[in-house]
Amino acid sequence: ARAPELRNTAKIATLALSHQPLAAAPDAALLAAVAAVARTDGEWRARGAMAALLGPFLFRMQFALRPNELAGATATLLVMLVDPQQEVREACLPLISGLARITTDGARAQLQAQLSALASTPLAASRGAAEHGARVAQRHGGVLGLAALVRSSPYAVPAWLPPVLELLVGHANDPFPVNKEVKATVAEFKRTHQDNWEECCAAFSEEQLSRILDNSSALAHYA
């Protein structure tokens, strides 16, 4: 384990680096280094710290990054979303939400499909199965990503959002921590849309509303 002082210094340096002006070549080098740490570092705090770097970096460089660089950063986030450590996965939620705001509709739709596939990962037959933890991590990562998409539109209901929320509440009875994120996201959705709640409901089909209300007691409470 790394010394706490060294770990804290590294975290401060990482945050500072995310705000530094960089030329095009260092951008690529930095993203490659972030991907390497996120994929292979044995210290989960180091892997999680990559979220703190990527967040401000992607927002600041959104108009300068090449499409392949943005795609590479997205791939790194998807790796972090299925990390064995819950804290690393949860650190990605605000990043996915921010990425959804700055990316193209096509890239967001592709990300949505990838997250939906992760959220649909079958659970192991029993908690004692060797693959149980990995499958829960994948399912949790997908749900976190879908939750981030919902949270990326706090005051409107774009056409792509109702199917995402419908899919999300279908995991309301999943094991912890998956169900926790579903409940938190539904509550946040209602909180941020309460001023025009009836108008928001009109964006959903009757079938979608029915499925959402049937699967989410939290949302049913507000209906």
GROMACS .gro file of C-alpha atoms in nm:
model
  223
    1ALA     CA    1   0.000   0.000   0.000
    2ARG     CA    2   0.119   0.349  -0.076
    3ALA     CA    3   0.196   0.591   0.206
    4PRO     CA    4  -0.098   0.825   0.277
    5GLU     CA    5   0.119   1.134   0.226
    6LEU     CA    6   0.233   1.015  -0.115
    7ARG     CA    7  -0.122   0.918  -0.209
    8ASN     CA    8  -0.257   1.262  -0.113
    9THR     CA    9   0.020   1.441  -0.300
   10ALA     CA   10  -0.048   1.231  -0.609
   11LYS     CA   11  -0.418   1.316  -0.589
   12ILE     CA   12  -0.345   1.690  -0.570
   13ALA     CA   13  -0.105   1.662  -0.864
   14THR     CA   14  -0.367   1.474  -1.064
   15LEU     CA   15  -0.627   1.744  -1.007
   16ALA     CA   16  -0.376   2.015  -1.101
   17LEU     CA   17  -0.280   1.829  -1.418
   18SER     CA   18  -0.641   1.814  -1.534
   19HIS     CA   19  -0.647   2.196  -1.553
   20GLN     CA   20  -0.313   2.247  -1.727
   21PRO     CA   21  -0.304   2.370  -2.091
   22LEU     CA   22  -0.161   2.093  -2.306
   23ALA     CA   23  -0.061   2.063  -2.670
   24ALA     CA   24  -0.229   1.805  -2.894
   25ALA     CA   25   0.038   1.539  -2.852
   26PRO     CA   26   0.044   1.555  -2.469
   27ASP     CA   27  -0.338   1.522  -2.474
   28ALA     CA   28  -0.305   1.183  -2.639
   29ALA     CA   29  -0.023   1.081  -2.407
   30LEU     CA   30  -0.220   1.185  -2.100
   31LEU     CA   31  -0.530   0.991  -2.207
   32ALA     CA   32  -0.315   0.684  -2.274
   33ALA     CA   33  -0.160   0.710  -1.927
   34VAL     CA   34  -0.503   0.749  -1.767
   35ALA     CA   35  -0.626   0.441  -1.951
   36ALA     CA   36  -0.325   0.240  -1.835
   37VAL     CA   37  -0.379   0.332  -1.470
   38ALA     CA   38  -0.755   0.271  -1.489
   39ARG     CA   39  -0.703  -0.073  -1.639
   40THR     CA   40  -0.400  -0.212  -1.459
   41ASP     CA   41  -0.313  -0.030  -1.136
   42GLY     CA   42  -0.342  -0.257  -0.833
   43GLU     CA   43  -0.446   0.028  -0.601
   44TRP     CA   44  -0.817   0.101  -0.636
   45ARG     CA   45  -0.773   0.458  -0.509
   46ALA     CA   46  -0.537   0.525  -0.799
   47ARG     CA   47  -0.789   0.385  -1.045
   48GLY     CA   48  -1.064   0.596  -0.889
   49ALA     CA   49  -0.848   0.909  -0.902
   50MET     CA   50  -0.856   0.888  -1.280
   51ALA     CA   51  -1.219   0.998  -1.262
   52ALA     CA   52  -1.114   1.317  -1.083
   53LEU     CA   53  -0.867   1.385  -1.365
   54LEU     CA   54  -1.093   1.297  -1.658
   55GLY     CA   55  -1.390   1.506  -1.539
   56PRO     CA   56  -1.244   1.857  -1.567
   57PHE     CA   57  -1.011   1.751  -1.848
   58LEU     CA   58  -1.290   1.634  -2.079
   59PHE     CA   59  -1.502   1.939  -2.006
   60ARG     CA   60  -1.213   2.179  -2.064
   61MET     CA   61  -1.090   2.002  -2.378
   62GLN     CA   62  -1.427   1.915  -2.531
   63PHE     CA   63  -1.369   2.134  -2.837
   64ALA     CA   64  -1.006   2.030  -2.887
   65LEU     CA   65  -1.015   1.652  -2.856
   66ARG     CA   66  -1.022   1.447  -3.173
   67PRO     CA   67  -1.312   1.199  -3.213
   68ASN     CA   68  -1.078   0.904  -3.158
   69GLU     CA   69  -0.945   1.062  -2.837
   70LEU     CA   70  -1.296   1.120  -2.704
   71ALA     CA   71  -1.385   0.762  -2.798
   72GLY     CA   72  -1.077   0.641  -2.611
   73ALA     CA   73  -1.174   0.838  -2.302
   74THR     CA   74  -1.524   0.689  -2.321
   75ALA     CA   75  -1.373   0.340  -2.345
   76THR     CA   76  -1.169   0.412  -2.032
   77LEU     CA   77  -1.484   0.520  -1.847
   78LEU     CA   78  -1.656   0.197  -1.949
   79VAL     CA   79  -1.364   0.001  -1.803
   80MET     CA   80  -1.390   0.196  -1.478
   81LEU     CA   81  -1.767   0.137  -1.469
   82VAL     CA   82  -1.709  -0.237  -1.425
   83ASP     CA   83  -1.420  -0.204  -1.180
   84PRO     CA   84  -1.433  -0.457  -0.893
   85GLN     CA   85  -1.429  -0.169  -0.643
   86GLN     CA   86  -1.768  -0.002  -0.592
   87GLU     CA   87  -1.613   0.339  -0.518
   88VAL     CA   88  -1.437   0.341  -0.856
   89ARG     CA   89  -1.760   0.259  -1.038
   90GLU     CA   90  -1.954   0.529  -0.856
   91ALA     CA   91  -1.688   0.791  -0.929
   92CYS     CA   92  -1.779   0.755  -1.298
   93LEU     CA   93  -2.142   0.869  -1.260
   94PRO     CA   94  -2.081   1.247  -1.285
   95LEU     CA   95  -1.835   1.189  -1.570
   96ILE     CA   96  -2.086   0.994  -1.779
   97SER     CA   97  -2.347   1.259  -1.706
   98GLY     CA   98  -2.112   1.535  -1.818
   99LEU     CA   99  -2.002   1.339  -2.124
  100ALA     CA  100  -2.365   1.296  -2.233
  101ARG     CA  101  -2.404   1.676  -2.232
  102ILE     CA  102  -2.106   1.746  -2.460
  103THR     CA  103  -2.110   1.453  -2.700
  104THR     CA  104  -2.304   1.413  -3.024
  105ASP     CA  105  -2.644   1.244  -3.041
  106GLY     CA  106  -2.489   0.952  -3.226
  107ALA     CA  107  -2.215   0.903  -2.967
  108ARG     CA  108  -2.469   0.930  -2.685
  109ALA     CA  109  -2.692   0.670  -2.850
  110GLN     CA  110  -2.393   0.435  -2.887
  111LEU     CA  111  -2.301   0.488  -2.523
  112GLN     CA  112  -2.662   0.424  -2.422
  113ALA     CA  113  -2.657   0.091  -2.607
  114GLN     CA  114  -2.331  -0.011  -2.437
  115LEU     CA  115  -2.465   0.080  -2.094
  116SER     CA  116  -2.792  -0.103  -2.158
  117ALA     CA  117  -2.595  -0.416  -2.247
  118LEU     CA  118  -2.396  -0.392  -1.925
  119ALA     CA  119  -2.712  -0.339  -1.719
  120SER     CA  120  -2.858  -0.653  -1.876
  121THR     CA  121  -2.569  -0.873  -1.756
  122PRO     CA  122  -2.727  -1.191  -1.615
  123LEU     CA  123  -2.669  -1.242  -1.245
  124ALA     CA  124  -2.508  -1.559  -1.117
  125ALA     CA  125  -2.736  -1.837  -0.999
  126SER     CA  126  -2.611  -1.798  -0.642
  127ARG     CA  127  -2.413  -1.548  -0.435
  128GLY     CA  128  -2.152  -1.814  -0.375
  129ALA     CA  129  -2.074  -1.855  -0.745
  130ALA     CA  130  -1.727  -1.747  -0.852
  131GLU     CA  131  -1.862  -1.504  -1.110
  132HIS     CA  132  -2.120  -1.342  -0.879
  133GLY     CA  133  -1.911  -1.034  -0.789
  134ALA     CA  134  -1.800  -0.964  -1.145
  135ARG     CA  135  -2.154  -0.990  -1.279
  136VAL     CA  136  -2.295  -0.761  -1.012
  137ALA     CA  137  -2.017  -0.512  -1.090
  138GLN     CA  138  -2.106  -0.517  -1.460
  139ARG     CA  139  -2.477  -0.482  -1.392
  140HIS     CA  140  -2.412  -0.205  -1.138
  141GLY     CA  141  -2.187  -0.024  -1.385
  142GLY     CA  142  -2.454  -0.035  -1.653
  143VAL     CA  143  -2.719   0.095  -1.416
  144LEU     CA  144  -2.486   0.371  -1.295
  145GLY     CA  145  -2.426   0.475  -1.654
  146LEU     CA  146  -2.797   0.479  -1.737
  147ALA     CA  147  -2.859   0.678  -1.419
  148ALA     CA  148  -2.595   0.926  -1.534
  149LEU     CA  149  -2.776   0.968  -1.866
  150VAL     CA  150  -3.102   1.043  -1.683
  151ARG     CA  151  -2.925   1.293  -1.458
  152SER     CA  152  -2.769   1.466  -1.759
  153SER     CA  153  -3.110   1.617  -1.841
  154PRO     CA  154  -3.235   1.758  -1.510
  155TYR     CA  155  -3.500   1.998  -1.643
  156ALA     CA  156  -3.624   1.843  -1.967
  157VAL     CA  157  -3.731   1.505  -2.103
  158PRO     CA  158  -3.567   1.450  -2.443
  159ALA     CA  159  -3.707   1.173  -2.662
  160TRP     CA  160  -3.433   0.927  -2.564
  161LEU     CA  161  -3.488   0.960  -2.187
  162PRO     CA  162  -3.819   0.773  -2.128
  163PRO     CA  163  -3.683   0.437  -2.255
  164VAL     CA  164  -3.372   0.482  -2.041
  165LEU     CA  165  -3.575   0.551  -1.726
  166GLU     CA  166  -3.807   0.262  -1.809
  167LEU     CA  167  -3.509   0.027  -1.838
  168LEU     CA  168  -3.355   0.169  -1.523
  169VAL     CA  169  -3.655   0.110  -1.296
  170GLY     CA  170  -3.667  -0.248  -1.418
  171HIS     CA  171  -3.367  -0.298  -1.187
  172ALA     CA  172  -3.545  -0.169  -0.875
  173ASN     CA  173  -3.542  -0.517  -0.722
  174ASP     CA  174  -3.182  -0.600  -0.812
  175PRO     CA  175  -2.928  -0.673  -0.537
  176PHE     CA  176  -2.752  -0.393  -0.351
  177PRO     CA  177  -2.591  -0.162  -0.463
  178VAL     CA  178  -2.779  -0.172  -0.795
  179ASN     CA  179  -3.121  -0.109  -0.642
  180LYS     CA  180  -2.982   0.176  -0.433
  181GLU     CA  181  -2.881   0.368  -0.746
  182VAL     CA  182  -3.219   0.310  -0.908
  183LYS     CA  183  -3.404   0.455  -0.611
  184ALA     CA  184  -3.167   0.752  -0.583
  185THR     CA  185  -3.200   0.833  -0.952
  186VAL     CA  186  -3.579   0.812  -0.953
  187ALA     CA  187  -3.594   1.043  -0.653
  188GLU     CA  188  -3.352   1.286  -0.820
  189PHE     CA  189  -3.550   1.277  -1.144
  190LYS     CA  190  -3.868   1.374  -0.960
  191ARG     CA  191  -3.690   1.645  -0.763
  192THR     CA  192  -3.544   1.814  -1.069
  193HIS     CA  193  -3.863   1.782  -1.278
  194GLN     CA  194  -4.123   1.860  -1.013
  195ASP     CA  195  -4.193   2.213  -1.139
  196ASN     CA  196  -4.332   2.075  -1.466
  197TRP     CA  197  -4.419   1.722  -1.357
  198GLU     CA  198  -4.739   1.691  -1.562
  199GLU     CA  199  -4.560   1.810  -1.876
  200CYS     CA  200  -4.282   1.561  -1.811
  201CYS     CA  201  -4.530   1.275  -1.772
  202ALA     CA  202  -4.675   1.366  -2.112
  203ALA     CA  203  -4.340   1.275  -2.268
  204PHE     CA  204  -4.393   0.911  -2.165
  205SER     CA  205  -4.630   0.672  -2.334
  206GLU     CA  206  -4.903   0.513  -2.124
  207GLU     CA  207  -4.721   0.181  -2.146
  208GLN     CA  208  -4.394   0.336  -2.029
  209LEU     CA  209  -4.562   0.513  -1.739
  210SER     CA  210  -4.739   0.194  -1.640
  211ARG     CA  211  -4.417  -0.007  -1.639
  212ILE     CA  212  -4.230   0.264  -1.450
  213LEU     CA  213  -4.501   0.292  -1.185
  214ASP     CA  214  -4.530  -0.086  -1.155
  215ASN     CA  215  -4.157  -0.129  -1.104
  216SER     CA  216  -4.073   0.170  -0.890
  217SER     CA  217  -4.253   0.236  -0.567
  218ALA     CA  218  -4.050   0.555  -0.529
  219LEU     CA  219  -4.182   0.699  -0.854
  220ALA     CA  220  -4.533   0.568  -0.787
  221HIS     CA  221  -4.531   0.766  -0.467
  222TYR     CA  222  -4.494   1.087  -0.666
  223ALA     CA  223  -4.742   1.008  -0.943
   0.00000   0.00000   0.00000
